[in-house]
Amino acid sequence: GDSVTQMEGPVTLSEEAFLTINCTYTATGYPSLFWYVQYPGEGLQLLLKATKADDKGSNKGFEATYRKETTSFHLEKGSVQVSDSAVYFCALGPRGNQGGKLIFGQGTELSVKP
Amino acid sequence: EPEVTQTPSHQVTQMGQEVILRCVPISNHLYFYWYRQILGQKVEFLVSFYNNEISEKSEIFDDQFSVERPDGSNFTLKIRSTKLEDSAMYFCASSDEVREFFGPGTRLTVL
């Protein structure tokens, strides 16, 4: 069945460091791909998404490119801030996410130190 | 931004007891979901609900689980006889066909 694998955390970085969180997926068909973020005590929030191959999702300085050839959707940010400390979840869903379930990776905790 | 709300934020119950977790989805959404996350594990899909019926459910969602939208605003998850392994964070979500919005979760602890 479909699945998502993320790099294990926790990831600890200094402020202004470059961030990469790896995510690979296995899916039949052509899923949409998502990154969700969970700040302490809060629910999951959509960070960015891409709906087809070579699409780049971006938001708040974060980017991820849908790579069909490597079945990857790695999350990157050029300069992290303390406020980026959170748990990041990679997920896949049906094309257009029209009422379909999401399949999540295990989450990667990011801790950014000043 | 509109938000999904969930109550209670934390529920403690004894094994074998029934629990009802409550969610208020965003008002004009049509698709509703429950997910759970056992501590340290993945967020797992439980069930999706559309047009007043279950549209998909996972193997986790057995006869002990049920969902209901009793009054057009609330969306509830009932666990009839809780087990220790039901201890988890339960997330409700609703969708407008473009994106899913998640609630903050209910932490269920079964003793």
PDB file of C-alpha atoms in Angstrom, chain A residues 6-7 11 13-23 33-39 45-50 55-66 73-90 108-112:
ATOM      1  CA  GLN A   6      10.733  10.610   6.686  1.00  0.00           C
ATOM      2  CA  MET A   7      14.140  11.059   8.156  1.00  0.00           C
ATOM      3  CA  VAL A  11      16.971  17.527  14.196  1.00  0.00           C
ATOM      4  CA  LEU A  13      20.065  23.321  14.263  1.00  0.00           C
ATOM      5  CA  SER A  14      21.384  26.725  15.099  1.00  0.00           C
ATOM      6  CA  GLU A  15      19.454  29.788  14.000  1.00  0.00           C
ATOM      7  CA  GLU A  16      20.110  30.720  10.333  1.00  0.00           C
ATOM      8  CA  ALA A  17      21.285  27.210   9.443  1.00  0.00           C
ATOM      9  CA  PHE A  18      20.076  25.422   6.331  1.00  0.00           C
ATOM     10  CA  LEU A  19      17.378  22.826   6.830  1.00  0.00           C
ATOM     11  CA  THR A  20      16.638  19.678   4.880  1.00  0.00           C
ATOM     12  CA  ILE A  21      14.123  17.093   6.029  1.00  0.00           C
ATOM     13  CA  ASN A  22      14.021  14.108   3.713  1.00  0.00           C
ATOM     14  CA  CYS A  23      10.758  12.496   2.651  1.00  0.00           C
ATOM     15  CA  LEU A  33       2.170  15.577  -1.608  1.00  0.00           C
ATOM     16  CA  PHE A  34       2.032  17.726   1.508  1.00  0.00           C
ATOM     17  CA  TRP A  35       4.078  19.023   4.381  1.00  0.00           C
ATOM     18  CA  TYR A  36       2.225  19.684   7.614  1.00  0.00           C
ATOM     19  CA  VAL A  37       3.663  21.366  10.705  1.00  0.00           C
ATOM     20  CA  GLN A  38       2.620  20.897  14.307  1.00  0.00           C
ATOM     21  CA  TYR A  39       3.649  23.545  16.810  1.00  0.00           C
ATOM     22  CA  GLN A  45      -1.291  22.936   9.855  1.00  0.00           C
ATOM     23  CA  LEU A  46      -0.724  22.686   6.145  1.00  0.00           C
ATOM     24  CA  LEU A  47       2.673  24.181   5.335  1.00  0.00           C
ATOM     25  CA  LEU A  48       2.841  23.548   1.594  1.00  0.00           C
ATOM     26  CA  LYS A  49       1.737  21.132  -1.068  1.00  0.00           C
ATOM     27  CA  ALA A  50       2.395  20.006  -4.636  1.00  0.00           C
ATOM     28  CA  ASP A  55       5.682  21.231  -8.909  1.00  0.00           C
ATOM     29  CA  LYS A  56       7.333  23.226  -6.161  1.00  0.00           C
ATOM     30  CA  GLY A  57       5.343  24.067  -3.062  1.00  0.00           C
ATOM     31  CA  SER A  58       6.505  27.005  -0.981  1.00  0.00           C
ATOM     32  CA  ASN A  59       5.404  28.918   2.081  1.00  0.00           C
ATOM     33  CA  LYS A  60       7.096  30.961   4.836  1.00  0.00           C
ATOM     34  CA  GLY A  61      10.529  30.364   3.295  1.00  0.00           C
ATOM     35  CA  PHE A  62      10.047  26.584   3.142  1.00  0.00           C
ATOM     36  CA  GLU A  63      10.148  24.770  -0.198  1.00  0.00           C
ATOM     37  CA  ALA A  64       9.654  21.246  -1.459  1.00  0.00           C
ATOM     38  CA  THR A  65       9.745  19.893  -5.010  1.00  0.00           C
ATOM     39  CA  TYR A  66       7.694  16.901  -6.144  1.00  0.00           C
ATOM     40  CA  PHE A  73       9.452  15.536  -1.542  1.00  0.00           C
ATOM     41  CA  HIS A  74      12.239  16.891   0.639  1.00  0.00           C
ATOM     42  CA  LEU A  75      11.541  19.973   2.747  1.00  0.00           C
ATOM     43  CA  GLU A  76      14.132  22.768   2.691  1.00  0.00           C
ATOM     44  CA  LYS A  77      14.605  26.178   4.206  1.00  0.00           C
ATOM     45  CA  GLY A  78      17.608  28.379   3.676  1.00  0.00           C
ATOM     46  CA  SER A  79      17.739  30.013   7.110  1.00  0.00           C
ATOM     47  CA  VAL A  80      15.768  28.605  10.023  1.00  0.00           C
ATOM     48  CA  GLN A  81      14.511  30.621  12.970  1.00  0.00           C
ATOM     49  CA  VAL A  82      13.802  29.637  16.563  1.00  0.00           C
ATOM     50  CA  SER A  83      10.102  29.995  15.750  1.00  0.00           C
ATOM     51  CA  ASP A  84      10.408  27.147  13.212  1.00  0.00           C
ATOM     52  CA  SER A  85      10.844  24.669  16.064  1.00  0.00           C
ATOM     53  CA  ALA A  86       8.026  22.162  15.583  1.00  0.00           C
ATOM     54  CA  VAL A  87       7.249  18.676  14.307  1.00  0.00           C
ATOM     55  CA  TYR A  88       7.078  18.378  10.512  1.00  0.00           C
ATOM     56  CA  PHE A  89       5.002  15.705   8.784  1.00  0.00           C
ATOM     57  CA  CYS A  90       5.245  14.653   5.168  1.00  0.00           C
ATOM     58  CA  THR A 108      10.466  14.869  12.262  1.00  0.00           C
ATOM     59  CA  GLU A 109      10.996  17.080  15.270  1.00  0.00           C
ATOM     60  CA  LEU A 110      13.009  20.213  14.567  1.00  0.00           C
ATOM     61  CA  SER A 111      14.606  22.189  17.351  1.00  0.00           C
ATOM     62  CA  VAL A 112      16.283  25.493  16.470  1.00  0.00           C
TER      63      VAL A 112
END
